[in-house]
Amino acid sequence: MHQSVYSPFPTPGQELLLKAALLKEDDAKQAWRQWRTTTDFERDVDSGSQRLLPLVFLNLLEHRTDDPAMLRLKGMYRKTWSANHFLFRQTANILNCLQEAGIPVMVLKGIPLTILYYKNHALRPMSDMDIMVPLSRARDAIGVLKNNGWSVGNPAQLEFFLKYGRSTELFDADRNELDLHWHPVFETYDDRATSTFWDKAITLEVAGVQTQTMCPADTLFHVIVHGFMSNNEPPVRWVPDSLMIIRQDDCPVDWGRLTELTGRYSVSLQMKEGLNYLHNTFNAPIPGYFMDRINKIKPRWADRLVYRHAIAFGDRSAHTFRQRVSKVYVNYIRQAGNKNFFRLHLGFIRYAYALSKGRFLPALIYKYFRLLLTNR
Amino acid sequence: MPIPKQLKVNDPHVVHETLDGETILLNLRKGLYYSMNDSGSALWDYIQVTGDSGAAIALLTKDSGAEHENIVSSVNRFLNELIEEELLVAGKKADPVSETEVNSMTERLKSFAGDFFPPAMSKYTDMQDLLLLDPIHDVEEEGWPEPKEDE
């Protein structure tokens, strides 16, 4: 089932590393030994695996593992600890600017995961900060950020992103990256859909600044949905992120809420396959009644298409025209909601037109329909 | 320079963590990274928990005989360095500390009294560059933040 190296599911090597990071005693040590014998530490560590190393280090240290590589794993731990402290401090400054401008703010992904679930600045490497504002305040937020030295990474596409996307990248003079979201994922396309995340938000302190983040169920939803999409990085970190949330006793997941989100945003396949994997491989404590409910949700053809695309792509970049069209189409489908086949494809033409700003539309439509016919 | 009797960590500008006998610190305001040796780490942990520099020196010099002056001077030198680097500042720690924590730090510091070696700290100033290092391929065997000699 998990053959593709691009799949959101771990490769055999990544799975060994995950076991070394997340299992106990002999299971962890054995997985580490096996990974060491099958992997050239100097050459074969992909970026997804590298991000797991601080967690591996701490687990192996707790289980008194002796290995010369432990020194470099400890270095990875130190580096992550340092980088994250600087990142969190920078994030706190940004949160202050936005909140002083009266813009509601939420932090997403790595920062809340680190504070609430990993509870250790060294364990969850991240390369940027993710902040969400309501769509209605996104332009204001961009204005505030521009006044504070940030610039939009792709200004030509900003209007498209504001209409159809979920976020935009911004960079400061040192090329630090900030992802400003107005939707957490493509599936929560309209503002009313996103407001549910604000309604259930919980408070959080980032480097001394009070802010908000998603509740545990919403964070788990976000981690899994984000893990099952094409991504620039190997998406394997959805596994430890999810397990950290599920295992946390003081921030329990509201499984009823997760069922509701899964149905509402048509991501039952991602949830079912992802949580089954966590349960079967890492004995994640997922209630049986939840899995029963998720299993009863019947996916639409579009949901199956989105899931298949995630399995086929994982972290693979779209290089060919066919891959690019496929990615654009799936991104569109993800945020198009429950439309009938005709309205869906009418909407896709509008979407493609907005994306290409009309310049390449005829060629795009021709090639798209040719592909569609070829596939059939 | 005389050492203040009560010292505390320069919050929120300084963050620190002790793991596996090593203490690492960041001065976030200045963008500096520090790493301490074993005895420096034990002394740091004792001070950051109790704030009592005098008690730290007393613990380390108990039954030290002829070494007394050497120990006092090296500890004072180390504490002065921590103050100069703005890692510690004069003042009393605000948060209460558990007795268990104090006892644990006391025992750890006492373990250095018999076989004393001077506390020391390494300082790394080029954080921007260090954070760009690949922590597997660009570093020495001891790991980040020690760059390979030929880097």
Coordinates of C-alpha atoms in Angstrom, one line a residue:
Chain A
M1 CA 0.0 0.0 0.0
H2 CA 2.8 2.4 0.8
Q3 CA 5.1 1.8 -2.1
S4 CA 5.6 5.2 -3.7
V5 CA 8.5 7.2 -2.4
Y6 CA 6.4 10.3 -3.1
S7 CA 3.4 9.1 -1.2
P8 CA 2.4 10.8 2.1
F9 CA 2.9 7.4 3.7
P10 CA 6.5 6.8 4.9
T11 CA 9.0 4.9 2.9
P12 CA 10.4 1.8 4.6
G13 CA 13.5 3.9 5.7
Q14 CA 11.3 6.7 7.0
E15 CA 9.2 4.3 8.9
L16 CA 12.2 2.8 10.7
L17 CA 13.2 6.3 11.7
L18 CA 9.7 7.1 12.8
K19 CA 9.7 3.9 15.0
A20 CA 13.1 4.9 16.4
A21 CA 11.6 8.3 17.3
L22 CA 8.2 7.2 18.5
L23 CA 8.3 3.7 20.0
K24 CA 9.7 2.7 23.3
E25 CA 12.6 0.6 24.6
D26 CA 13.7 -2.3 22.4
D27 CA 11.3 -1.5 19.6
A28 CA 12.9 1.9 19.1
K29 CA 16.5 0.6 19.4
Q30 CA 15.8 -2.2 17.0
A31 CA 14.3 0.2 14.5
W32 CA 17.3 2.5 14.8
R33 CA 19.8 -0.4 14.4
Q34 CA 17.9 -1.6 11.3
W35 CA 17.8 2.0 9.9
R36 CA 21.6 2.3 10.5
T37 CA 22.4 -0.9 8.7
T38 CA 20.2 0.0 5.7
T39 CA 20.9 3.7 5.4
D40 CA 24.1 5.5 4.7
F41 CA 24.0 8.3 7.2
E42 CA 26.2 10.5 5.1
R43 CA 24.3 10.1 1.8
D44 CA 20.8 8.7 2.1
V45 CA 19.0 11.0 4.6
D46 CA 16.2 12.8 2.7
S47 CA 14.9 16.1 4.0
G48 CA 11.8 14.5 5.5
S49 CA 13.9 12.0 7.5
Q50 CA 16.3 14.7 8.5
R51 CA 13.5 16.6 10.2
L52 CA 12.8 13.5 12.3
L53 CA 16.3 13.4 13.8
P54 CA 15.8 15.6 16.9
L55 CA 12.9 13.4 18.0
V56 CA 15.0 10.3 17.2
F57 CA 17.8 11.7 19.3
L58 CA 15.7 12.4 22.4
N59 CA 14.0 9.0 22.3
L60 CA 17.3 7.1 21.8
L61 CA 18.9 9.2 24.6
E62 CA 16.1 8.3 26.9
H63 CA 16.6 4.7 26.0
R64 CA 20.4 4.9 26.5
T65 CA 21.4 4.1 23.0
D66 CA 25.1 4.1 22.2
D67 CA 26.0 5.1 18.6
P68 CA 28.7 7.5 17.3
A69 CA 26.0 9.2 15.2
M70 CA 24.3 10.3 18.4
L71 CA 26.7 13.3 18.5
R72 CA 25.4 14.6 15.2
L73 CA 21.8 13.8 16.1
K74 CA 22.4 15.9 19.2
G75 CA 23.7 18.7 16.9
M76 CA 20.5 18.5 15.0
Y77 CA 18.6 18.8 18.3
R78 CA 20.7 21.9 19.2
K79 CA 20.2 23.5 15.9
T80 CA 16.5 23.0 15.9
W81 CA 16.2 24.3 19.4
S82 CA 18.2 27.5 18.4
A83 CA 16.4 28.1 15.1
N84 CA 13.0 27.7 16.7
H85 CA 13.7 30.1 19.5
F86 CA 14.7 32.7 17.0
L87 CA 11.7 31.9 14.8
F88 CA 9.3 32.1 17.7
R89 CA 10.7 35.4 18.8
Q90 CA 10.3 36.8 15.3
T91 CA 6.8 35.4 15.1
A92 CA 5.9 37.1 18.4
N93 CA 7.0 40.5 16.9
I94 CA 4.7 39.9 13.9
L95 CA 1.8 38.8 16.1
N96 CA 2.2 42.0 18.1
C97 CA 2.2 44.2 14.9
L98 CA -1.0 42.5 13.6
Q99 CA -2.8 42.4 16.9
E100 CA -2.0 46.1 17.6
A101 CA -3.6 46.8 14.2
G102 CA -6.7 45.1 15.5
I103 CA -6.4 42.1 13.2
P104 CA -7.4 38.8 14.7
V105 CA -4.5 36.3 14.4
M106 CA -4.0 32.6 14.7
V107 CA -0.8 30.6 14.5
L108 CA -0.8 27.4 12.6
K109 CA 1.3 24.3 12.1
G110 CA 4.8 24.1 13.6
I111 CA 4.6 26.7 16.3
P112 CA 1.5 25.6 18.1
L113 CA 2.5 21.9 17.6
T114 CA 5.8 22.7 19.3
I115 CA 4.3 24.6 22.2
L116 CA 1.2 22.5 22.9
Y117 CA 2.1 19.0 21.8
Y118 CA 5.9 18.4 21.4
K119 CA 6.4 20.7 24.4
N120 CA 10.1 21.1 23.5
H121 CA 11.6 23.7 21.1
A122 CA 14.1 21.2 19.8
L123 CA 11.9 18.5 18.4
R124 CA 10.0 19.9 15.5
P125 CA 12.2 21.6 12.8
M126 CA 10.4 24.2 10.7
S127 CA 11.4 26.6 8.0
D128 CA 8.8 29.3 8.3
M129 CA 6.0 30.6 10.4
D130 CA 2.4 30.1 9.6
I131 CA -0.1 32.8 10.6
M132 CA -3.8 32.9 9.8
V133 CA -6.1 36.0 9.6
P134 CA -9.7 36.2 8.5
L135 CA -10.1 36.5 4.8
S136 CA -11.8 39.9 5.3
R137 CA -8.7 41.2 7.0
A138 CA -6.1 39.6 4.7
R139 CA -5.4 42.8 2.7
D140 CA -5.0 44.7 6.0
A141 CA -2.6 42.1 7.3
I142 CA -0.5 42.3 4.1
G143 CA -0.4 46.1 4.5
V144 CA 0.8 45.8 8.1
L145 CA 3.4 43.3 7.2
K146 CA 4.6 45.4 4.2
N147 CA 5.0 48.3 6.6
N148 CA 7.2 46.1 8.8
G149 CA 9.6 45.1 6.1
W150 CA 7.9 42.1 4.5
S151 CA 7.1 41.7 0.9
V152 CA 4.8 39.3 -0.9
G153 CA 6.7 36.5 -2.6
N154 CA 4.5 36.4 -5.8
P155 CA 2.7 39.7 -6.1
A156 CA 1.5 38.9 -9.6
Q157 CA -0.6 36.0 -8.2
L158 CA -1.8 37.7 -5.0
E159 CA -5.3 38.5 -6.4
F160 CA -5.7 34.9 -7.5
F161 CA -4.6 33.6 -4.2
L162 CA -7.0 35.9 -2.4
K163 CA -9.8 34.7 -4.5
Y164 CA -9.0 31.0 -4.8
G165 CA -6.0 30.2 -2.6
R166 CA -5.5 29.7 1.1
S167 CA -2.3 31.7 1.7
T168 CA 0.6 33.7 0.3
E169 CA 4.3 33.7 1.1
L170 CA 6.0 36.8 2.4
F171 CA 9.7 37.4 2.8
D172 CA 11.8 39.8 4.8
A173 CA 15.2 41.3 3.9
D174 CA 16.9 38.3 5.4
R175 CA 14.7 35.9 3.3
N176 CA 12.9 34.7 6.4
E177 CA 9.6 33.2 5.2
L178 CA 6.1 33.9 6.6
D179 CA 3.0 32.0 5.2
L180 CA 0.0 34.3 5.7
H181 CA -3.1 32.2 5.6
W182 CA -6.8 33.1 5.3
H183 CA -7.9 29.5 5.0
P184 CA -6.0 26.6 6.7
V185 CA -6.5 24.3 3.8
F186 CA -8.0 24.5 0.3
E187 CA -11.1 22.6 1.4
T188 CA -12.2 25.4 3.7
Y189 CA -12.6 27.7 0.7
D190 CA -15.3 30.2 1.8
D191 CA -15.0 32.5 4.8
R192 CA -18.0 31.0 6.5
A193 CA -16.3 27.6 6.4
T194 CA -13.1 29.0 7.9
S195 CA -15.0 30.8 10.7
T196 CA -15.6 27.5 12.4
F197 CA -11.9 27.3 13.2
W198 CA -12.0 30.8 14.8
D199 CA -15.1 29.8 16.8
K200 CA -13.2 26.8 18.3
A201 CA -9.8 28.5 18.7
I202 CA -7.9 28.2 21.9
T203 CA -5.4 30.6 23.4
L204 CA -1.7 30.2 23.2
E205 CA 1.4 32.2 24.2
V206 CA 4.2 32.5 21.7
A207 CA 7.5 34.0 23.1
G208 CA 5.5 36.0 25.6
V209 CA 2.7 37.1 23.2
Q210 CA -0.9 35.9 23.8
T211 CA -2.5 34.7 20.6
Q212 CA -4.8 31.9 19.3
T213 CA -4.5 28.6 17.6
M214 CA -6.8 25.8 16.5
C215 CA -8.2 23.4 19.0
P216 CA -6.7 19.9 19.1
A217 CA -9.3 18.3 16.8
D218 CA -8.9 21.1 14.3
T219 CA -5.1 20.9 14.5
L220 CA -5.2 17.1 13.8
F221 CA -7.6 17.7 10.9
H222 CA -5.2 20.3 9.5
V223 CA -2.1 18.2 10.0
I224 CA -3.6 15.2 8.2
V225 CA -5.2 17.1 5.3
H226 CA -2.0 19.0 4.8
G227 CA 0.0 15.8 4.9
F228 CA -2.1 14.3 2.2
M229 CA -1.4 16.9 -0.5
S230 CA 1.4 17.6 -2.9
N231 CA 4.1 19.3 -0.8
N232 CA 7.6 20.7 -1.5
E233 CA 8.9 18.7 1.5
P234 CA 8.5 14.9 2.0
P235 CA 5.3 15.0 4.0
V236 CA 6.3 12.3 6.5
R237 CA 6.1 14.7 9.5
W238 CA 2.3 14.4 9.5
V239 CA 2.9 11.1 11.3
P240 CA 4.8 12.4 14.4
D241 CA 2.7 15.6 14.4
S242 CA -0.6 13.6 14.5
L243 CA 0.8 11.2 17.1
M244 CA 1.9 14.0 19.4
I245 CA -1.6 15.5 19.2
I246 CA -3.4 12.1 19.8
R247 CA -1.1 11.1 22.6
Q248 CA -1.5 14.4 24.5
D249 CA -3.6 13.9 27.6
D250 CA -3.9 17.5 28.7
C251 CA -5.2 18.6 25.2
P252 CA -7.6 15.8 24.3
V253 CA -9.0 15.5 20.8
D254 CA -12.7 16.0 20.4
W255 CA -13.4 13.1 18.1
G256 CA -16.9 14.2 17.4
R257 CA -15.6 17.5 16.1
L258 CA -13.1 15.7 13.9
T259 CA -15.9 13.5 12.5
E260 CA -17.9 16.7 11.7
L261 CA -14.9 18.4 9.9
T262 CA -14.1 15.2 8.0
G263 CA -17.6 15.0 6.6
R264 CA -18.1 18.7 6.0
Y265 CA -14.8 19.1 4.0
S266 CA -15.0 15.7 2.2
V267 CA -11.7 14.3 3.5
S268 CA -12.8 11.0 4.7
L269 CA -10.2 9.0 2.7
Q270 CA -7.3 11.0 4.1
M271 CA -8.7 10.6 7.6
K272 CA -9.5 7.0 7.3
E273 CA -6.2 5.9 5.7
G274 CA -4.1 8.2 7.8
L275 CA -5.5 7.3 11.1
N276 CA -5.6 3.6 10.3
Y277 CA -1.9 3.8 9.5
L278 CA -1.2 5.5 12.9
H279 CA -3.3 3.0 14.7
N280 CA -1.9 -0.1 13.0
T281 CA 1.8 1.0 12.9
F282 CA 2.1 3.1 16.1
N283 CA -0.9 1.8 18.2
A284 CA -2.3 5.3 18.2
P285 CA -5.3 5.4 20.7
I286 CA -8.0 6.3 18.2
P287 CA -11.6 5.4 19.4
G288 CA -13.3 2.6 17.5
Y289 CA -16.5 4.6 17.3
F290 CA -14.7 7.3 15.4
M291 CA -13.3 5.0 12.9
D292 CA -16.7 3.4 12.4
R293 CA -18.2 6.8 11.7
I294 CA -15.4 7.7 9.3
N295 CA -15.7 4.4 7.5
K296 CA -19.4 5.1 6.9
I297 CA -18.8 8.3 5.0
K298 CA -19.0 7.6 1.3
P299 CA -16.4 9.5 -0.7
R300 CA -17.4 11.3 -3.9
W301 CA -15.5 10.7 -7.2
A302 CA -13.8 14.1 -6.6
D303 CA -12.7 13.0 -3.1
R304 CA -11.2 9.8 -4.5
L305 CA -9.4 11.8 -7.2
V306 CA -7.9 14.2 -4.6
Y307 CA -6.8 11.3 -2.5
R308 CA -5.3 9.4 -5.4
H309 CA -3.4 12.5 -6.4
A310 CA -2.0 12.9 -2.9
I311 CA -0.9 9.2 -2.9
A312 CA 0.7 9.6 -6.4
F313 CA 2.4 12.9 -5.7
G314 CA 3.4 13.3 -2.1
D315 CA 6.3 15.7 -2.2
R316 CA 7.0 15.4 -5.9
S317 CA 7.0 18.7 -7.7
A318 CA 5.0 19.0 -10.9
H319 CA 7.4 19.1 -13.8
T320 CA 5.6 18.1 -16.9
F321 CA 2.6 20.0 -18.3
R322 CA 0.4 17.0 -17.5
Q323 CA 1.5 17.0 -13.9
R324 CA 1.0 20.8 -13.6
V325 CA -2.5 20.6 -15.0
S326 CA -3.3 17.7 -12.7
K327 CA -2.0 19.6 -9.7
V328 CA -4.0 22.7 -10.7
Y329 CA -7.1 20.6 -11.3
V330 CA -6.9 18.9 -8.0
N331 CA -6.2 22.1 -6.1
Y332 CA -9.4 23.5 -7.8
I333 CA -11.4 20.4 -6.9
R334 CA -10.3 20.6 -3.3
Q335 CA -11.8 24.1 -2.9
A336 CA -14.8 23.7 -5.2
G337 CA -17.2 22.2 -2.7
N338 CA -20.1 19.9 -3.6
K339 CA -21.0 21.1 -7.1
N340 CA -22.4 18.9 -9.9
F341 CA -20.2 17.8 -12.7
F342 CA -21.2 20.6 -15.1
R343 CA -21.0 23.4 -12.6
L344 CA -17.7 22.1 -11.3
H345 CA -16.1 22.2 -14.7
L346 CA -17.6 25.6 -15.6
G347 CA -16.0 26.8 -12.4
F348 CA -12.7 25.2 -13.4
I349 CA -12.6 27.3 -16.6
R350 CA -13.1 30.4 -14.5
Y351 CA -10.4 29.2 -12.1
A352 CA -7.9 28.4 -14.9
Y353 CA -8.7 31.8 -16.5
A354 CA -8.0 33.6 -13.2
L355 CA -4.8 31.6 -12.7
S356 CA -3.5 32.3 -16.1
K357 CA -4.9 35.8 -16.2
G358 CA -6.4 34.9 -19.6
R359 CA -3.0 34.7 -21.3
F360 CA -2.8 30.9 -21.8
L361 CA -6.4 29.9 -21.5
P362 CA -7.1 28.6 -25.0
A363 CA -4.0 26.4 -24.9
L364 CA -4.8 25.3 -21.4
I365 CA -8.4 24.3 -22.2
Y366 CA -7.2 22.5 -25.3
K367 CA -4.6 20.5 -23.5
Y368 CA -6.8 19.9 -20.6
F369 CA -9.6 18.4 -22.6
R370 CA -7.1 16.4 -24.7
L371 CA -5.8 14.9 -21.5
L372 CA -9.2 14.2 -20.2
L373 CA -10.1 12.4 -23.4
T374 CA -6.8 10.5 -23.5
N375 CA -7.4 9.3 -20.0
R376 CA -10.7 7.9 -20.8
Chain B
M1 CA 33.8 43.0 39.8
P2 CA 31.9 41.9 42.9
I3 CA 29.3 39.2 42.1
P4 CA 25.7 40.1 43.2
K5 CA 24.4 37.8 46.0
Q6 CA 21.2 37.1 44.0
L7 CA 21.3 36.4 40.3
K8 CA 18.6 35.4 37.9
V9 CA 18.4 34.5 34.2
N10 CA 18.0 37.5 31.9
D11 CA 14.4 36.6 30.9
P12 CA 12.9 36.8 28.3
H13 CA 16.0 37.6 26.3
V14 CA 17.9 34.4 27.4
V15 CA 16.7 30.9 26.9
H16 CA 18.6 27.8 28.1
E17 CA 18.3 24.1 28.2
T18 CA 20.4 21.4 29.9
L19 CA 20.4 18.0 28.3
D20 CA 22.7 15.1 28.8
G21 CA 25.1 17.2 31.0
E22 CA 25.4 20.0 28.5
T23 CA 23.8 23.4 28.9
I24 CA 23.1 25.5 25.8
L25 CA 21.9 29.1 25.9
L26 CA 20.8 31.7 23.5
N27 CA 20.9 35.4 24.0
L28 CA 18.0 36.2 21.6
R29 CA 18.4 39.9 21.7
K30 CA 22.0 39.7 20.7
G31 CA 21.7 36.6 18.5
L32 CA 24.4 34.7 20.3
Y33 CA 24.7 30.9 21.1
Y34 CA 26.6 29.5 24.1
S35 CA 27.5 26.1 25.3
M36 CA 28.9 25.2 28.7
N37 CA 31.2 22.4 29.9
D38 CA 30.0 20.0 32.6
S39 CA 31.0 22.1 35.6
G40 CA 29.7 25.3 34.0
S41 CA 26.5 23.5 33.3
A42 CA 26.1 22.4 36.9
L43 CA 26.9 25.9 38.2
W44 CA 24.5 27.5 35.7
D45 CA 21.7 25.1 36.7
Y46 CA 22.3 25.7 40.4
I47 CA 22.3 29.5 40.0
Q48 CA 19.3 29.6 37.7
V49 CA 17.3 27.6 40.2
T50 CA 18.4 29.2 43.5
G51 CA 19.9 32.5 42.4
D52 CA 22.4 32.2 45.2
S53 CA 26.0 32.7 44.0
G54 CA 27.4 32.6 47.5
A55 CA 25.9 29.2 48.2
A56 CA 27.2 27.9 44.9
I57 CA 30.8 28.9 45.8
A58 CA 30.3 27.5 49.3
L59 CA 29.2 24.1 47.9
L60 CA 32.2 24.0 45.5
T61 CA 34.8 25.0 48.1
K62 CA 33.7 22.8 50.9
D63 CA 36.7 20.7 52.1
S64 CA 38.7 22.1 49.2
G65 CA 41.8 22.9 51.3
A66 CA 44.6 24.4 49.2
E67 CA 42.4 24.6 46.1
H68 CA 40.0 27.1 47.8
E69 CA 41.3 30.2 46.3
N70 CA 41.6 28.7 42.8
I71 CA 38.0 27.5 42.9
V72 CA 36.7 30.9 44.2
S73 CA 38.6 32.8 41.5
S74 CA 37.5 30.5 38.6
V75 CA 33.9 30.5 39.7
N76 CA 33.9 34.3 40.1
R77 CA 35.5 34.6 36.7
F78 CA 32.8 32.4 35.1
L79 CA 30.0 34.2 36.9
N80 CA 31.4 37.6 35.8
E81 CA 31.5 36.3 32.2
L82 CA 27.8 35.3 32.5
I83 CA 26.9 38.8 33.8
E84 CA 29.0 40.5 31.1
E85 CA 27.3 38.5 28.4
E86 CA 23.9 39.5 30.0
L87 CA 23.0 35.9 30.5
L88 CA 22.6 36.5 34.2
V89 CA 21.4 39.8 35.9
A90 CA 21.2 40.9 39.5
G91 CA 17.9 40.1 41.1
K92 CA 15.7 37.5 42.6
K93 CA 14.0 34.8 40.6
A94 CA 10.2 35.5 40.4
D95 CA 8.9 31.9 40.0
P96 CA 8.9 29.6 43.1
V97 CA 11.2 26.6 42.9
S98 CA 10.4 23.2 44.2
E99 CA 12.6 21.7 46.9
T100 CA 13.2 18.6 44.8
E101 CA 14.6 20.7 42.0
V102 CA 16.9 22.6 44.4
N103 CA 18.1 19.3 46.0
S104 CA 18.8 17.9 42.6
M105 CA 20.8 20.9 41.4
T106 CA 22.7 21.0 44.8
E107 CA 23.7 17.3 44.5
R108 CA 24.8 17.8 40.9
L109 CA 27.0 20.8 41.9
K110 CA 28.4 19.1 44.9
S111 CA 29.6 16.2 42.7
F112 CA 32.1 18.7 41.1
A113 CA 33.5 19.8 44.5
G114 CA 35.8 16.8 45.0
D115 CA 37.2 16.8 41.5
F116 CA 36.9 20.4 40.5
F117 CA 37.6 21.6 37.0
P118 CA 37.0 25.2 36.0
P119 CA 33.6 26.1 34.5
A120 CA 33.9 27.3 31.0
M121 CA 31.7 28.5 28.2
S122 CA 32.0 28.6 24.4
K123 CA 30.4 31.5 22.6
Y124 CA 29.3 31.4 18.9
T125 CA 28.6 34.8 17.3
D126 CA 27.9 33.9 13.7
M127 CA 24.4 32.5 14.1
Q128 CA 23.1 33.4 10.7
D129 CA 25.9 31.3 9.1
L130 CA 25.7 28.5 11.7
L131 CA 21.9 28.1 11.1
L132 CA 22.6 27.5 7.4
L133 CA 24.9 24.6 8.1
D134 CA 23.7 21.1 7.1
P135 CA 23.8 19.4 10.5
I136 CA 24.8 16.1 9.0
H137 CA 27.3 17.0 6.3
D138 CA 28.7 20.4 7.2
V139 CA 29.7 19.7 10.8
E140 CA 32.5 17.9 12.8
E141 CA 31.8 14.6 14.5
E142 CA 30.7 16.4 17.7
G143 CA 27.8 17.9 15.7
W144 CA 26.3 21.3 15.2
P145 CA 27.4 24.1 15.8
E146 CA 31.0 22.9 15.1
P147 CA 31.5 23.5 11.4
K148 CA 33.9 21.2 9.5
E149 CA 37.4 22.6 9.4
D150 CA 37.3 23.0 5.6
E151 CA 33.9 24.8 5.6

